[in-house]
Tab-separated table of C-alpha atoms in Angstrom:
chain	number	residue	atom	x	y	z
A	1	UNK	CA	-4.956	3.566	-4.809
A	2	UNK	CA	-3.917	1.468	-1.847
A	3	UNK	CA	-3.205	4.499	0.369
A	4	UNK	CA	-6.706	5.819	-0.284
A	5	UNK	CA	-8.297	2.449	0.268
A	6	UNK	CA	-6.469	2.012	3.619
A	7	UNK	CA	-7.570	5.527	4.663
A	8	UNK	CA	-11.165	4.753	3.889
A	9	UNK	CA	-10.850	1.372	5.831
A	10	UNK	CA	-9.375	3.149	8.861
A	11	UNK	CA	-11.992	5.996	8.752
A	12	UNK	CA	-14.850	3.509	8.492
A	13	UNK	CA	-13.500	1.306	11.416
A	14	UNK	CA	-13.107	4.535	13.598
A	15	UNK	CA	-16.819	5.420	12.771
A	16	UNK	CA	-17.935	1.950	13.902
A	17	UNK	CA	-18.577	0.397	10.561
A	18	UNK	CA	-17.711	-3.248	9.846
A	19	UNK	CA	-16.392	-2.993	6.298
A	20	UNK	CA	-16.717	-6.309	4.455
A	21	UNK	CA	-15.480	-5.020	1.063
A	22	UNK	CA	-14.476	-1.988	-0.757
A	23	UNK	CA	-15.668	-1.602	-4.396
A	24	UNK	CA	-14.522	0.977	-6.890
A	25	UNK	CA	-16.803	3.648	-8.311
A	26	UNK	CA	-17.815	1.955	-11.623
A	27	UNK	CA	-18.735	-1.287	-9.851
A	28	UNK	CA	-20.692	0.837	-7.317
A	29	UNK	CA	-22.598	2.373	-10.274
A	30	UNK	CA	-23.300	-1.105	-11.756
A	31	UNK	CA	-24.779	-2.351	-8.355
A	32	UNK	CA	-26.786	0.917	-8.074
A	33	UNK	CA	-28.381	-0.064	-11.490
A	34	UNK	CA	-29.024	-3.499	-10.349
A	35	UNK	CA	-26.744	-5.173	-12.997
A	36	UNK	CA	-25.481	-7.772	-10.513
A	37	UNK	CA	-28.965	-9.536	-11.020
A	38	UNK	CA	-28.105	-10.278	-14.536
A	39	UNK	CA	-26.192	-13.610	-15.246
A	40	UNK	CA	-23.382	-12.200	-17.290
A	41	UNK	CA	-22.323	-9.519	-19.693
A	42	UNK	CA	-19.977	-6.668	-20.555
A	43	UNK	CA	-21.006	-3.187	-19.451
A	44	UNK	CA	-19.517	0.378	-20.018
A	45	UNK	CA	-19.853	2.989	-17.199
A	46	UNK	CA	-19.632	6.525	-18.642
A	47	UNK	CA	-19.258	8.848	-15.700
A	48	UNK	CA	-19.427	12.527	-16.491
A	49	UNK	CA	-19.886	14.823	-13.481
A	50	UNK	CA	-19.139	18.390	-12.710
A	51	UNK	CA	-15.409	18.319	-12.839
A	52	UNK	CA	-14.154	14.901	-13.991
A	53	UNK	CA	-14.894	12.252	-16.708
A	54	UNK	CA	-14.310	8.607	-16.069
A	55	UNK	CA	-15.102	5.520	-18.200
A	56	UNK	CA	-14.792	1.942	-17.147
A	57	UNK	CA	-15.506	-1.392	-18.879
A	58	UNK	CA	-16.811	-4.040	-16.631
A	59	UNK	CA	-17.322	-7.834	-17.196
A	60	UNK	CA	-20.150	-9.501	-15.111
A	61	UNK	CA	-19.950	-13.179	-14.515
A	62	UNK	CA	-22.198	-14.991	-11.934
A	63	UNK	CA	-22.977	-11.779	-10.072
A	64	UNK	CA	-19.266	-10.650	-9.778
A	65	UNK	CA	-17.875	-7.718	-11.652
A	66	UNK	CA	-14.380	-7.512	-12.918
A	67	UNK	CA	-12.900	-4.220	-14.199
A	68	UNK	CA	-11.531	-4.856	-17.651
A	69	UNK	CA	-10.171	-1.265	-18.004
A	70	UNK	CA	-10.526	2.288	-16.934
A	71	UNK	CA	-9.701	5.773	-18.522
A	72	UNK	CA	-10.858	9.371	-18.277
A	73	UNK	CA	-9.922	12.996	-18.057
A	74	UNK	CA	-9.357	14.457	-14.561
A	75	UNK	CA	-10.328	18.032	-15.768
A	76	UNK	CA	-13.396	17.708	-17.926
A	77	UNK	CA	-16.953	18.070	-16.902
A	78	UNK	CA	-19.973	20.176	-16.449
A	79	UNK	CA	-18.005	23.095	-15.064
A	80	UNK	CA	-15.978	23.350	-18.231
A	81	UNK	CA	-19.323	23.178	-20.248
A	82	UNK	CA	-20.768	26.065	-18.324
A	83	UNK	CA	-17.521	28.225	-18.829
A	84	UNK	CA	-17.440	27.524	-22.587
A	85	UNK	CA	-21.224	28.199	-22.949
A	86	UNK	CA	-20.888	31.488	-21.240
A	87	UNK	CA	-17.758	32.334	-23.233
A	88	UNK	CA	-19.480	31.656	-26.485
A	89	UNK	CA	-22.631	33.544	-25.633
A	90	UNK	CA	-20.934	36.735	-24.398
A	91	UNK	CA	-18.826	36.833	-27.534
A	92	UNK	CA	-21.604	36.103	-29.933
A	93	UNK	CA	-24.153	38.401	-28.264
A	94	UNK	CA	-22.050	41.137	-26.720
A	95	UNK	CA	-18.658	40.842	-28.331
A	96	UNK	CA	-17.302	40.528	-24.890
A	97	UNK	CA	-14.356	38.306	-23.826
A	98	UNK	CA	-15.168	36.525	-20.644
A	99	UNK	CA	-11.404	36.275	-19.863
A	100	UNK	CA	-11.102	40.040	-19.676
A	101	UNK	CA	-13.542	40.184	-16.796
A	102	UNK	CA	-12.446	40.096	-13.177
A	103	UNK	CA	-12.623	36.774	-11.354
A	104	UNK	CA	-15.906	37.492	-9.366
A	105	UNK	CA	-17.670	38.651	-12.594
A	106	UNK	CA	-16.570	35.597	-14.378
A	107	UNK	CA	-17.913	33.362	-11.586
A	108	UNK	CA	-21.275	35.313	-11.560
A	109	UNK	CA	-21.661	34.917	-15.295
A	110	UNK	CA	-20.796	31.219	-15.363
A	111	UNK	CA	-23.405	30.680	-12.626
A	112	UNK	CA	-26.056	32.320	-14.678
A	113	UNK	CA	-25.234	30.117	-17.710
A	114	UNK	CA	-25.336	26.987	-15.532
A	115	UNK	CA	-29.013	27.795	-14.776
A	116	UNK	CA	-29.534	28.585	-18.509
A	117	UNK	CA	-27.987	25.195	-19.485
A	118	UNK	CA	-30.432	23.549	-17.068
A	119	UNK	CA	-33.427	25.350	-18.610
A	120	UNK	CA	-32.279	24.124	-22.070
A	121	UNK	CA	-33.386	20.590	-20.925
A	122	UNK	CA	-37.002	21.730	-21.095
A	123	UNK	CA	-37.047	23.940	-23.992
A	124	UNK	CA	-34.792	24.444	-27.118
A	125	UNK	CA	-34.948	28.241	-27.355
A	126	UNK	CA	-35.943	31.212	-25.237
A	127	UNK	CA	-34.933	34.751	-24.241
A	128	UNK	CA	-33.113	35.353	-21.075
A	129	UNK	CA	-32.048	38.414	-19.093
A	130	UNK	CA	-28.517	38.158	-17.775
A	131	UNK	CA	-26.434	40.514	-15.691
A	132	UNK	CA	-23.103	41.591	-16.902
A	133	UNK	CA	-21.025	44.376	-15.199
A	134	UNK	CA	-24.103	45.293	-13.137
A	135	UNK	CA	-26.201	45.825	-16.350
A	136	UNK	CA	-29.182	43.708	-17.290
A	137	UNK	CA	-29.160	42.489	-20.890
A	138	UNK	CA	-31.551	40.224	-22.789
A	139	UNK	CA	-30.125	37.650	-25.128
A	140	UNK	CA	-31.515	34.962	-27.304
A	141	UNK	CA	-30.638	31.444	-26.136
A	142	UNK	CA	-30.749	28.305	-28.530
A	143	UNK	CA	-29.803	24.755	-27.692
A	144	UNK	CA	-27.592	24.733	-30.863
A	145	UNK	CA	-25.500	27.493	-29.182
A	146	UNK	CA	-24.853	25.294	-26.252
A	147	UNK	CA	-24.142	22.157	-28.269
A	148	UNK	CA	-21.735	24.057	-30.536
A	149	UNK	CA	-19.843	25.531	-27.465
A	150	UNK	CA	-19.027	22.126	-26.024
A	151	UNK	CA	-19.114	19.733	-28.948
A	152	UNK	CA	-15.279	19.289	-28.944
A	153	UNK	CA	-15.289	18.250	-25.284
A	154	UNK	CA	-18.070	15.737	-25.903
A	155	UNK	CA	-16.149	14.352	-28.809
A	156	UNK	CA	-13.162	13.995	-26.529
A	157	UNK	CA	-15.195	11.892	-24.098
A	158	UNK	CA	-16.412	9.752	-26.960
A	159	UNK	CA	-12.810	9.237	-28.276
A	160	UNK	CA	-11.506	8.278	-24.902
A	161	UNK	CA	-14.357	5.780	-24.630
A	162	UNK	CA	-13.528	4.306	-28.036
A	163	UNK	CA	-9.919	4.010	-27.206
A	164	UNK	CA	-10.594	2.166	-23.940
A	165	UNK	CA	-12.824	-0.214	-25.849
A	166	UNK	CA	-10.026	-0.746	-28.367
A	167	UNK	CA	-7.321	-1.175	-25.661
A	168	UNK	CA	-9.488	-3.881	-23.910
A	169	UNK	CA	-9.819	-5.631	-27.167
A	170	UNK	CA	-13.623	-5.702	-27.007
A	171	UNK	CA	-15.876	-5.406	-30.049
A	172	UNK	CA	-18.358	-2.514	-29.592
A	173	UNK	CA	-21.193	-4.988	-30.550
A	174	UNK	CA	-20.184	-7.251	-27.589
A	175	UNK	CA	-21.095	-4.565	-25.021
A	176	UNK	CA	-24.497	-5.479	-23.436
A	177	UNK	CA	-25.176	-2.063	-21.980
A	178	UNK	CA	-24.177	1.461	-21.095
A	179	UNK	CA	-24.540	3.024	-17.714
A	180	UNK	CA	-24.604	6.870	-17.720
A	181	UNK	CA	-23.562	8.346	-14.296
A	182	UNK	CA	-23.202	11.902	-13.336
A	183	UNK	CA	-25.312	15.052	-13.710
A	184	UNK	CA	-23.785	16.009	-17.084
A	185	UNK	CA	-25.077	12.821	-18.748
A	186	UNK	CA	-28.520	14.296	-18.682
A	187	UNK	CA	-27.586	16.613	-21.407
A	188	UNK	CA	-29.240	15.721	-24.831
A	189	UNK	CA	-26.041	16.054	-26.695
A	190	UNK	CA	-24.209	13.422	-24.526
A	191	UNK	CA	-27.108	10.879	-25.001
A	192	UNK	CA	-27.416	11.546	-28.685
A	193	UNK	CA	-23.548	11.107	-29.206
A	194	UNK	CA	-23.367	7.913	-27.305
A	195	UNK	CA	-26.409	6.574	-29.296
A	196	UNK	CA	-24.961	7.621	-32.629
A	197	UNK	CA	-21.479	6.241	-31.895
A	198	UNK	CA	-22.214	3.020	-30.070
A	199	UNK	CA	-25.836	1.960	-30.745
């Protein structure tokens, strides 16, 4: 908003920067991917990080981006995926409700499943030793367990994206490209759902 923009400008000035122009996050992503070198087109920026989901539709004409529309969910991201994955695996493997553990145990277990989630990018199944209530327990991990635990949130991001495209009155076939931003877009399920829905 304008208050945030003026704060950034003031901070930059005090730090000795000569700010020529402020650009929003989706436009910054488009520049990072070098899209300004193209002549024209419509591009969708799908930004899914650790804590938030943002989606923007940009129109490029003669090297200048115009934001056609933006949407998102302030409390949806990789942190939610980690928690839901841990919750499902504890219930399925140990019949243990993560919500009944104290806060420090919950944090510790979710951290372990964050690491396991990252390992799933390299292999689809393996056995892993986790620590629960100071006890080491071996459990079997499958990519399908992770996908099933977060599929409803992935669907939510897809529906938000579809709604934005509809609100902007743009045909999906007219979108020239998708830019995936944020660590959570590295997940196979995200890429597969976007391809299945829009490509």
